[in-house]
PDB file of C-alpha atoms and ligand atoms in Angstrom:
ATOM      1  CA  UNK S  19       0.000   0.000   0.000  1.00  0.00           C
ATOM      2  CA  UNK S  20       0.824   3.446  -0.904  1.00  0.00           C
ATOM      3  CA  UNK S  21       1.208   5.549   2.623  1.00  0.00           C
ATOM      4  CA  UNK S  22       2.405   8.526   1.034  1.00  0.00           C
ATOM      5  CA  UNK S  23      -0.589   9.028  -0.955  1.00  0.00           C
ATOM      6  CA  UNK S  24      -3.091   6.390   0.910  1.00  0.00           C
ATOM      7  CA  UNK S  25      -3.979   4.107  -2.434  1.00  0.00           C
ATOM      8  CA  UNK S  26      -3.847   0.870  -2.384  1.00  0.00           C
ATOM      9  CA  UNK S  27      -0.659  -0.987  -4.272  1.00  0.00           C
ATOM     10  CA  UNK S  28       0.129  -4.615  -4.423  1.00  0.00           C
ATOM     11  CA  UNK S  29       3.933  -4.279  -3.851  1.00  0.00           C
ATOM     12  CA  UNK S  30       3.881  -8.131  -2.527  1.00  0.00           C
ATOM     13  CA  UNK S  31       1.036  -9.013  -4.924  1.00  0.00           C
ATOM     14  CA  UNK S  32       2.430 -10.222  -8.084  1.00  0.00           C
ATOM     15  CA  UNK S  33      -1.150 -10.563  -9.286  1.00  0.00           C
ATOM     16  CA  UNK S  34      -1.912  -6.929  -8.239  1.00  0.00           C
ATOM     17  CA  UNK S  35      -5.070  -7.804  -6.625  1.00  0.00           C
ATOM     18  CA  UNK S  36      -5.929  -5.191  -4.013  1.00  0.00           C
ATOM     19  CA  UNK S  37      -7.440  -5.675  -1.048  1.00  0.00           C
ATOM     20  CA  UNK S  38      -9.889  -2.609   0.156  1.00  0.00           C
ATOM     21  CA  UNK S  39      -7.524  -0.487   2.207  1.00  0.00           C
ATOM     22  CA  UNK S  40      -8.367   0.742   5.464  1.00  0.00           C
ATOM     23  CA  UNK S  41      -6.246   3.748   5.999  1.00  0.00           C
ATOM     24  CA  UNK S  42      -7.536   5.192   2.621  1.00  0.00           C
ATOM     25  CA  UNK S  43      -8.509   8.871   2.762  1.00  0.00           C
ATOM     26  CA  UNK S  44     -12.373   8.042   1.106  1.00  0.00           C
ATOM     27  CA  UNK S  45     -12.825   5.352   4.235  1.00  0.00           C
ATOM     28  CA  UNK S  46     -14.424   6.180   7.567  1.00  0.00           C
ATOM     29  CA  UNK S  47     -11.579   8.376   9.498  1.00  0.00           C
ATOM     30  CA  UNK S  48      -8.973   6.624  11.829  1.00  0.00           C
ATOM     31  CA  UNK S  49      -9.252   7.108  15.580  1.00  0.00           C
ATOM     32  CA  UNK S  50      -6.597   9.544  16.720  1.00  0.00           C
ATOM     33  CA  UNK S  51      -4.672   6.967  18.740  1.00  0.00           C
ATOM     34  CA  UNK S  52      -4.095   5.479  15.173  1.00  0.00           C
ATOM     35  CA  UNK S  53      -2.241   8.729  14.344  1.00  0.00           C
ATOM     36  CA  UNK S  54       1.100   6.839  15.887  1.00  0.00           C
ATOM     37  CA  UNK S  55       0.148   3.449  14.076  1.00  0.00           C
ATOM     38  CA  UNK S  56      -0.022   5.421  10.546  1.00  0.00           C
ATOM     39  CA  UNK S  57       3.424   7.093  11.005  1.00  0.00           C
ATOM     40  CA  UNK S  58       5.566   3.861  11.682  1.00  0.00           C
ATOM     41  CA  UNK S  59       3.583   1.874   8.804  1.00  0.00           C
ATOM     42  CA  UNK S  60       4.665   4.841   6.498  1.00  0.00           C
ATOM     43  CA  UNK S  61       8.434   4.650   8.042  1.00  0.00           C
ATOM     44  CA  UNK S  62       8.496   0.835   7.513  1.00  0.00           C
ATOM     45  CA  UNK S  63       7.136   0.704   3.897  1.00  0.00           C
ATOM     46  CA  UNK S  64       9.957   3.751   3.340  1.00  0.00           C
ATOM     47  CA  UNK S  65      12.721   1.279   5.436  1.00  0.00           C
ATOM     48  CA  UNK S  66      11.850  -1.788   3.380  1.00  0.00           C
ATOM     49  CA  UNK S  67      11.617  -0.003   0.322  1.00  0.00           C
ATOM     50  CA  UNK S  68      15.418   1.307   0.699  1.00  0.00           C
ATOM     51  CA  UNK S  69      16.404  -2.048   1.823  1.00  0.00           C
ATOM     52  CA  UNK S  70      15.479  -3.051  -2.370  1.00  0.00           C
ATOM     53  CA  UNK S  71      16.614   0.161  -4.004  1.00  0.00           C
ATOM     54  CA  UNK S  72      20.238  -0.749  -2.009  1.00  0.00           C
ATOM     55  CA  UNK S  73      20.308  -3.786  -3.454  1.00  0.00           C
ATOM     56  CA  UNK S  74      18.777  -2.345  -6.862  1.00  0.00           C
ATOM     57  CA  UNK S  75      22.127  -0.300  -7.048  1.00  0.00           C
ATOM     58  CA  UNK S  76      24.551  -3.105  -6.214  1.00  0.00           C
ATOM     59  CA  UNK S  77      22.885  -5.085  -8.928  1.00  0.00           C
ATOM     60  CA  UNK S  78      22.957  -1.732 -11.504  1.00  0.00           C
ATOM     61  CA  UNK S  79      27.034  -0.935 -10.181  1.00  0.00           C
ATOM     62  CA  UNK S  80      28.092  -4.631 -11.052  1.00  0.00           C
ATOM     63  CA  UNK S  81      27.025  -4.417 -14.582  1.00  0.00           C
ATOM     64  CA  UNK S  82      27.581  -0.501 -15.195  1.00  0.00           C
ATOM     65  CA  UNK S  83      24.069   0.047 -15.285  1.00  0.00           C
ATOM     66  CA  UNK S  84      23.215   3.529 -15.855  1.00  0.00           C
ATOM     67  CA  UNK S  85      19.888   3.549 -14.152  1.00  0.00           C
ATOM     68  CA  UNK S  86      17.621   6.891 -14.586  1.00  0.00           C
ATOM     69  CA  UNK S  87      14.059   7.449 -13.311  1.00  0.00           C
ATOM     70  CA  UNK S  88      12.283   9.753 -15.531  1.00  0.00           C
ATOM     71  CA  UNK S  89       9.223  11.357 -13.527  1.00  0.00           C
ATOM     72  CA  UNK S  90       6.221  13.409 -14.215  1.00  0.00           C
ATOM     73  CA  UNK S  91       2.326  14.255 -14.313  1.00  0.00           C
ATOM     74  CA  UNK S  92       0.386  12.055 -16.974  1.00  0.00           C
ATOM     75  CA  UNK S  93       0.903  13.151 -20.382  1.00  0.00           C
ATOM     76  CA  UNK S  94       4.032  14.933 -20.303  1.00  0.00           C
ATOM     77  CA  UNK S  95       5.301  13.217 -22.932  1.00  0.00           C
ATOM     78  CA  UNK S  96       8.118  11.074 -21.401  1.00  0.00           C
ATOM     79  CA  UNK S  97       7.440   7.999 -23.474  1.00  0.00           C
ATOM     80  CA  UNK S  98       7.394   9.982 -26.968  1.00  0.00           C
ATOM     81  CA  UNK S  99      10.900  11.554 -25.522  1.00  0.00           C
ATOM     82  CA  UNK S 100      12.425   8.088 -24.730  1.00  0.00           C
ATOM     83  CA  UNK S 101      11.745   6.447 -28.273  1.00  0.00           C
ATOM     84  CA  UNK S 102      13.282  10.055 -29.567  1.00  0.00           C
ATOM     85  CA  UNK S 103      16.247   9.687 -27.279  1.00  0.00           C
ATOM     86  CA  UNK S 104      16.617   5.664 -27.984  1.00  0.00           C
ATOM     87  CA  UNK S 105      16.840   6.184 -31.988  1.00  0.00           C
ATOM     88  CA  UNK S 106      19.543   8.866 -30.804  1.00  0.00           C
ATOM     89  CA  UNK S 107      21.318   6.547 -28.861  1.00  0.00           C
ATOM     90  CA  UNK S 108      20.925   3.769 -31.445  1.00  0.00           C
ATOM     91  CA  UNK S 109      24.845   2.511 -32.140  1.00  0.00           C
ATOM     92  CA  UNK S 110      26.396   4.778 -29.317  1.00  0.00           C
ATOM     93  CA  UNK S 111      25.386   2.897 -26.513  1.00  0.00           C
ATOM     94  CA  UNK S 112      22.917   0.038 -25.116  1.00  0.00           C
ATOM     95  CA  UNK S 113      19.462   1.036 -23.872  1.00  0.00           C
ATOM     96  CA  UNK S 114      16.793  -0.511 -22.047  1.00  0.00           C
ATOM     97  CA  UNK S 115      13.841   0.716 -20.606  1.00  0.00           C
ATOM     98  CA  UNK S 116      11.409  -0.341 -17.329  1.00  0.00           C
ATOM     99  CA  UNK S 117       7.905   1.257 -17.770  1.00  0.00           C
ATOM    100  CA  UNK S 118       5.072   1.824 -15.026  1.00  0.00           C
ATOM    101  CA  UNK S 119       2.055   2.417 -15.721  1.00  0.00           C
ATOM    102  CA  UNK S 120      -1.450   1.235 -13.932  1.00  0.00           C
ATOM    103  CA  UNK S 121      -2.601  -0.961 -16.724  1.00  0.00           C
ATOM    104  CA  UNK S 122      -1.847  -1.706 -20.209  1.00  0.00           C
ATOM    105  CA  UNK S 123       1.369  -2.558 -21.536  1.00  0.00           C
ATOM    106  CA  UNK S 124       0.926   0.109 -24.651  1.00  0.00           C
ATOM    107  CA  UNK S 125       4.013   2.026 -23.466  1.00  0.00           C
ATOM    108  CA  UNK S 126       6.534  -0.851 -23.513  1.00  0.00           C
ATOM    109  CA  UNK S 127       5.158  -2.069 -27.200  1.00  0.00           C
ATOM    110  CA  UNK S 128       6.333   1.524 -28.043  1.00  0.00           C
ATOM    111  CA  UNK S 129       9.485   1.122 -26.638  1.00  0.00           C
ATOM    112  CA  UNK S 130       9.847  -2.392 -28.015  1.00  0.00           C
ATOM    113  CA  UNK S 131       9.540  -1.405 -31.867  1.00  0.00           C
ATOM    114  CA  UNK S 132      12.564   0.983 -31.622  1.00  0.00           C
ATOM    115  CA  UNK S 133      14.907  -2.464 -31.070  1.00  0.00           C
ATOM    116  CA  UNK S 134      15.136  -1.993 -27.471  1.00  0.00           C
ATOM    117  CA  UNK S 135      14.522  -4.408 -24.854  1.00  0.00           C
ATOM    118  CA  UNK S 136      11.297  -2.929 -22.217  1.00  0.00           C
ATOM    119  CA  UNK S 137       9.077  -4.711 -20.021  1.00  0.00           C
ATOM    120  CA  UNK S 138       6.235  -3.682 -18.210  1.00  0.00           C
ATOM    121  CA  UNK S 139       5.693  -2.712 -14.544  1.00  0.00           C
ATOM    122  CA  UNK S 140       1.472  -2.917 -13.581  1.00  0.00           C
ATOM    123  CA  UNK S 141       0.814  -1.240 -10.573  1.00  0.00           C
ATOM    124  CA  UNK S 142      -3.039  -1.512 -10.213  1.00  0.00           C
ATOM    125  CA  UNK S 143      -4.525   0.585  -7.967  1.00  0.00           C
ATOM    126  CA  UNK S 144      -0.881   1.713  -6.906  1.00  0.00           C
ATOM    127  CA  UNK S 145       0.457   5.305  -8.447  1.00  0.00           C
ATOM    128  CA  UNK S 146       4.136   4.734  -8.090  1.00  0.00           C
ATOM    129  CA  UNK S 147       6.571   2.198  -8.695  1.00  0.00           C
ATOM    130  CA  UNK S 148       8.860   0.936  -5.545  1.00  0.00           C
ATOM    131  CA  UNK S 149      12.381  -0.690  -5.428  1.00  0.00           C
ATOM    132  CA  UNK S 150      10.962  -4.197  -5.212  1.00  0.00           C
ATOM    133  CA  UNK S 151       8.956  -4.538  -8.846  1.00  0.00           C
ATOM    134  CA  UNK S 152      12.191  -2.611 -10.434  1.00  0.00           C
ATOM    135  CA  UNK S 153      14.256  -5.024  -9.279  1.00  0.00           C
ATOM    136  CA  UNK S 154      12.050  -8.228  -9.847  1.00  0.00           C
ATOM    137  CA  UNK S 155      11.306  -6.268 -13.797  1.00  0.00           C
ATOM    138  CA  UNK S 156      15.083  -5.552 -13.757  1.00  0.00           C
ATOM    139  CA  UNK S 157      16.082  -9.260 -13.329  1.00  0.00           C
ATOM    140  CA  UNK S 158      13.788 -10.353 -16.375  1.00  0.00           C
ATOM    141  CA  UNK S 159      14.826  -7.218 -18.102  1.00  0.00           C
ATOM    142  CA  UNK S 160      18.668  -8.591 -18.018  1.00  0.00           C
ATOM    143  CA  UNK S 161      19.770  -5.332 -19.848  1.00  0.00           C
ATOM    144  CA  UNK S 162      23.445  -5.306 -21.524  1.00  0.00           C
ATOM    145  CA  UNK S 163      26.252  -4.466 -19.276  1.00  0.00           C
ATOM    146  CA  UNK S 164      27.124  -0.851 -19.893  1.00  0.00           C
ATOM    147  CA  UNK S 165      23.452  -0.055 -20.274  1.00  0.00           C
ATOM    148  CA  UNK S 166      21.410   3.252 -20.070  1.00  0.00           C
ATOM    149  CA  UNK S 167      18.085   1.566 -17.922  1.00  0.00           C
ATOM    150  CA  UNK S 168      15.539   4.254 -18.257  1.00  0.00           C
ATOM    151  CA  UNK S 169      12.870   3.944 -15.355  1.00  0.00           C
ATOM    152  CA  UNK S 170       9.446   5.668 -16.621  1.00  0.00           C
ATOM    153  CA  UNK S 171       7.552   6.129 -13.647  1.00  0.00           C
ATOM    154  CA  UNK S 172       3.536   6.625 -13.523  1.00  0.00           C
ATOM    155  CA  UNK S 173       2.878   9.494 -14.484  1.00  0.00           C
ATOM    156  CA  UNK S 174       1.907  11.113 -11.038  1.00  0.00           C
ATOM    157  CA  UNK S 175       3.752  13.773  -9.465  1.00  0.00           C
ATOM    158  CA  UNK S 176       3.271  13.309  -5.917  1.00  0.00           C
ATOM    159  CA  UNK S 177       4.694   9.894  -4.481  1.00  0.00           C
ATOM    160  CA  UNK S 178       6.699   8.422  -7.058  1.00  0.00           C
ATOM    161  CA  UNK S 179       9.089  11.327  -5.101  1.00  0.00           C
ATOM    162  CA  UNK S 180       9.338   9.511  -2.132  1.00  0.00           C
ATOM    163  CA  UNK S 181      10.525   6.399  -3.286  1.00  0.00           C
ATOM    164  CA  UNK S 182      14.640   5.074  -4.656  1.00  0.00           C
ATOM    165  CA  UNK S 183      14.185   2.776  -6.796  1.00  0.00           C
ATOM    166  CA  UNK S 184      18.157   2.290  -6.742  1.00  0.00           C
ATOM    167  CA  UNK S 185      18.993   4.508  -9.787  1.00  0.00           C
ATOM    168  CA  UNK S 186      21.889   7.013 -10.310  1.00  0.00           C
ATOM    169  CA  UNK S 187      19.376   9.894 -11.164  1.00  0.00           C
ATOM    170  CA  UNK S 188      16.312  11.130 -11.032  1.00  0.00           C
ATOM    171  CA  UNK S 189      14.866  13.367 -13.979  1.00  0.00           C
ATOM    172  CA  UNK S 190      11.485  15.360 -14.061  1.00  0.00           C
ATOM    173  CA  UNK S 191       9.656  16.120 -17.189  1.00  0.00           C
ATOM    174  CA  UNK S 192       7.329  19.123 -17.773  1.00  0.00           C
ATOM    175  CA  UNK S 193       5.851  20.177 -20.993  1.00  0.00           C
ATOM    176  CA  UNK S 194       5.248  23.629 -21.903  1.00  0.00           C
ATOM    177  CA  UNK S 195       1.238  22.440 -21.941  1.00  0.00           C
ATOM    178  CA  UNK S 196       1.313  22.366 -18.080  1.00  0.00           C
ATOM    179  CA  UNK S 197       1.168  25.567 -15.714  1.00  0.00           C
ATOM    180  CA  UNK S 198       4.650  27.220 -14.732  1.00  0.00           C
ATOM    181  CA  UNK S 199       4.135  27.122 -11.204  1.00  0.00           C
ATOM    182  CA  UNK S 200       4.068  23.050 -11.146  1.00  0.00           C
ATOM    183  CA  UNK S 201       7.304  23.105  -8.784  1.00  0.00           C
ATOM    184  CA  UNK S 202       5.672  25.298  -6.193  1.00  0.00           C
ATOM    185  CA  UNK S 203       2.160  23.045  -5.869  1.00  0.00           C
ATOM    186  CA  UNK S 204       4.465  20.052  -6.302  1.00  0.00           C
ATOM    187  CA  UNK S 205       7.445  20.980  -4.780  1.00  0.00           C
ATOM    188  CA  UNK S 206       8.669  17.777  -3.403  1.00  0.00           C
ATOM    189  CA  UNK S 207       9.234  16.162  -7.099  1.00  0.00           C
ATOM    190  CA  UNK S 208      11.391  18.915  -8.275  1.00  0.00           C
ATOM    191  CA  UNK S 209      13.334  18.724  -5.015  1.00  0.00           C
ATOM    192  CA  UNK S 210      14.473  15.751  -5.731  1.00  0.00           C
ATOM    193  CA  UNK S 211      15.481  15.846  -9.201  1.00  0.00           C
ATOM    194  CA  UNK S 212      18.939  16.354 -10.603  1.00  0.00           C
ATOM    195  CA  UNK S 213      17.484  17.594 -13.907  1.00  0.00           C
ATOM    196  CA  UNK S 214      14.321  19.782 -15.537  1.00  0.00           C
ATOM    197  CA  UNK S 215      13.029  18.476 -19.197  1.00  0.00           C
ATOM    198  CA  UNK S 216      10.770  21.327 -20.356  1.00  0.00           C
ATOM    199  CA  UNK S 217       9.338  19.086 -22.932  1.00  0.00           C
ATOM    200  CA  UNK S 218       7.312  19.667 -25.966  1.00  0.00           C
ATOM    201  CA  UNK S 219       8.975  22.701 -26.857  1.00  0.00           C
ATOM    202  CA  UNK S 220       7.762  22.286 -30.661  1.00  0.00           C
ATOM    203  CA  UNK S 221       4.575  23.657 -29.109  1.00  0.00           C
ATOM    204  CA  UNK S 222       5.624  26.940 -27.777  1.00  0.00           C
ATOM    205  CA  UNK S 223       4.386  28.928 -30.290  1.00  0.00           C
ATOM    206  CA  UNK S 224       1.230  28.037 -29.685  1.00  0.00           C
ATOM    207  CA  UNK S 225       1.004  28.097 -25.440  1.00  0.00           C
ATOM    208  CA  UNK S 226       1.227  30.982 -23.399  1.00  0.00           C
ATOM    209  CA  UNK S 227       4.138  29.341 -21.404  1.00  0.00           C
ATOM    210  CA  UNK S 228       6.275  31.388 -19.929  1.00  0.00           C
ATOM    211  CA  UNK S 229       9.447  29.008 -19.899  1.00  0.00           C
ATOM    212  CA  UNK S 230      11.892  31.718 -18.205  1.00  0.00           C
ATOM    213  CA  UNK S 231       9.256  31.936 -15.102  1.00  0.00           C
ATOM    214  CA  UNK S 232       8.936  27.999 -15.031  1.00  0.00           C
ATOM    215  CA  UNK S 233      12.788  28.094 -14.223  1.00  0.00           C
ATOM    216  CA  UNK S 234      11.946  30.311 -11.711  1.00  0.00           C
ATOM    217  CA  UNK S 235       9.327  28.058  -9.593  1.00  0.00           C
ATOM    218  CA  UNK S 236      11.715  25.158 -10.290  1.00  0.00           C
ATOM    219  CA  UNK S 237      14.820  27.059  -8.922  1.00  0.00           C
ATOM    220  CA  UNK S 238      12.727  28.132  -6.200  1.00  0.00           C
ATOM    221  CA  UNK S 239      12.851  24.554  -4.941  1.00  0.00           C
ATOM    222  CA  UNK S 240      15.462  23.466  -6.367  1.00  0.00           C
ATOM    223  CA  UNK S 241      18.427  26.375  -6.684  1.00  0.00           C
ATOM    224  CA  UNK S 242      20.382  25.427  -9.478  1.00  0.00           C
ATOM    225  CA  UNK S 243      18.567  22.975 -11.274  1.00  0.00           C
ATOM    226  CA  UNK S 244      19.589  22.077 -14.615  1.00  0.00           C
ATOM    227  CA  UNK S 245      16.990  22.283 -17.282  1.00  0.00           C
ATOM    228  CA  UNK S 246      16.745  21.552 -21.279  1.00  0.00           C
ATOM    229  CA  UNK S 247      14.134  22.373 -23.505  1.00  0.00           C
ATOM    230  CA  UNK S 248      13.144  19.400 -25.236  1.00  0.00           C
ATOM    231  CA  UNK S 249      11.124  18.173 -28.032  1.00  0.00           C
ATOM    232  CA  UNK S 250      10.349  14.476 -29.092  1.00  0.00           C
ATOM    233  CA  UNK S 251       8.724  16.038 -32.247  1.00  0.00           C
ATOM    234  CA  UNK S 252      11.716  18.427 -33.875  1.00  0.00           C
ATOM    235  CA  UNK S 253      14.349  16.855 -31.693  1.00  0.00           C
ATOM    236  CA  UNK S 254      15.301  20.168 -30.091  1.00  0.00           C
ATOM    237  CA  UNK S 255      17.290  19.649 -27.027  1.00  0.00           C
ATOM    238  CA  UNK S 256      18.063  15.532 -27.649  1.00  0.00           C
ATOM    239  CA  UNK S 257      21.615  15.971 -28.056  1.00  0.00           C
ATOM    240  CA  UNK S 258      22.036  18.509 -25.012  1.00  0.00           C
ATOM    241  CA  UNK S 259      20.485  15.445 -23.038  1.00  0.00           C
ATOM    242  CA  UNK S 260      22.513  12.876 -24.141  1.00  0.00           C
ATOM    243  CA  UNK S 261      25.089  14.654 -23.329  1.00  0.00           C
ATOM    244  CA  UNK S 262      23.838  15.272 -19.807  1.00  0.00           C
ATOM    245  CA  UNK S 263      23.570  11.464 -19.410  1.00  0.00           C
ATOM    246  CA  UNK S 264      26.815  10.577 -20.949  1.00  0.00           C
ATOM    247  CA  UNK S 265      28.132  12.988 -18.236  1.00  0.00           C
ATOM    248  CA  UNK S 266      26.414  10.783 -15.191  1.00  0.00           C
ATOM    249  CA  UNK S 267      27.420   7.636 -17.061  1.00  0.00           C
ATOM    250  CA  UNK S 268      29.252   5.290 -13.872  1.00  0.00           C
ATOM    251  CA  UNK S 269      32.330   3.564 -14.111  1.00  0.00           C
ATOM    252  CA  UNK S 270      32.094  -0.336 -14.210  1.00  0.00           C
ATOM    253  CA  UNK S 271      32.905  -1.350 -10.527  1.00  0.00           C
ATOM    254  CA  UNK S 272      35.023  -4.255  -9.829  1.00  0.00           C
ATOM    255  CA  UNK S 273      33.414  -7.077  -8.569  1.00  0.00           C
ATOM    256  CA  UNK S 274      34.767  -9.662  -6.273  1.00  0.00           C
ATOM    257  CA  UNK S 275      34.900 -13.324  -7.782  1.00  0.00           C
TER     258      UNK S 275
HETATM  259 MG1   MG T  22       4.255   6.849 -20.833  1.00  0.00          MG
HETATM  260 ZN1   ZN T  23       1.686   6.114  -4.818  1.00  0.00          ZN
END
């Protein structure tokens, strides 16, 4: 279960069944001397989780795995921006991607017909993906040593925050469709990324999107964040973003035999 955000998610339900959850906000309110219960379930879920993305990172160190969890609201445009970036990538260097999404596997078959390997994270009710179904999608996965391992989270903007899913990075997405002041109602999410992708810039022309105050909110969180303007559609920005990545790429640790 989701504490962050009270849904329901069946991180030990391979079947993604979903039992009706209690603590969640549209049931009959808790007693207060649950208040104390609700904290430590949150803590433990948050524990356990890190306990997986830990491991998640030894597994992505021993085969210079280049993990990167791309985040953002629904519709941002993060799939159409990894095929674009893929194709880019296509000779240079290995990619593979993990998608999440609450049903449907449409993104992966998109990810699939550019050559490169993707499976499919359902999360059901749940609106995030955790360090647990990365790792179990990242062992059937079995990317190419020396791989870029995109992560597309579901598109959600609250909780997917709170969780390390064991990658090197952590990228938001915002397209010039959206409002500027995201970063200040969602503040948490920008925090936490090491990169802005101001995406669907092909459409600027056409929104009033004021891309310099955008910056502004996001800086406001986030003081220094690095940002790109990017466009699946003309390619604008691509190659400033593979550079970015190439940048982050890890050196192959040694492993003990
Ligand atoms: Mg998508
Ligand atoms: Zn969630």
């Amino acid at each position: 279960m989701c504490t962050t955000c009270g849904c329901g998610n069946g991180r030990d339900d391979p079947e993604h069944r979903h039992a009706a959850n209690p603590l969640a906000p549209w049931s009959a309110p808790a007693p207060l001397d649950q208040g104390t219960r609700l904290v430590s379930l949150e803590v433990d879920v948050l524990e356990k989780n890190d306990r997986y993305a830990a491991a998640n990172r030894t597994a992505f160190a021993a085969q210079a795995i280049q993990a990167i969890n791309v985040m953002s609201s629904p519709g941002s445009g993060k799939t159409s921006l990894l095929v674009r970036t893929i194709e880019a990538m296509r000779g240079a260097r290995p990619a593979a991607v993990i998608e999440g999404d609450q049903e449907t596997a449409r993104d992966a078959e998109r990810i699939r017909a550019t050559g490169a390997p993707a499976t499919q994270i359902n999360t059901g009710k749940g609106c995030h993906l955790d360090a647990q179904a990365v790792g179990r999608a990242f062992a059937t996965l079995a990317p190419a040593a020396g791989s870029v391992l995109f992560i597309e989270n579901v598109g959600n903007l609250v909780c997917p925050a709170a969780f390390d899913l064991g990658e090197a990075a952590k990228v938001v997405v915002l397209s010039v469709t959206e409002g500027e002041d995201k970063p200040l109602k969602y503040p948490e999410m920008f925090r936490v990324a090491s990169l802005l992708l101001l995406n669907k810039a092909d459409l600027l022309p056409y929104v009033d999107f004021d891309v310099e105050f955008a910056l502004q909110c996001a800086r406001r969180v986030n003081p220094g964040l690095p940002a790109i303007l990017t466009s699946a559609k003309t390619g604008v920005g691509i190659d400033e973003w593979l550079d970015w990545i190439e940048r982050g790429r890890t050196p192959r640790v040694a492993v003990a035999r």
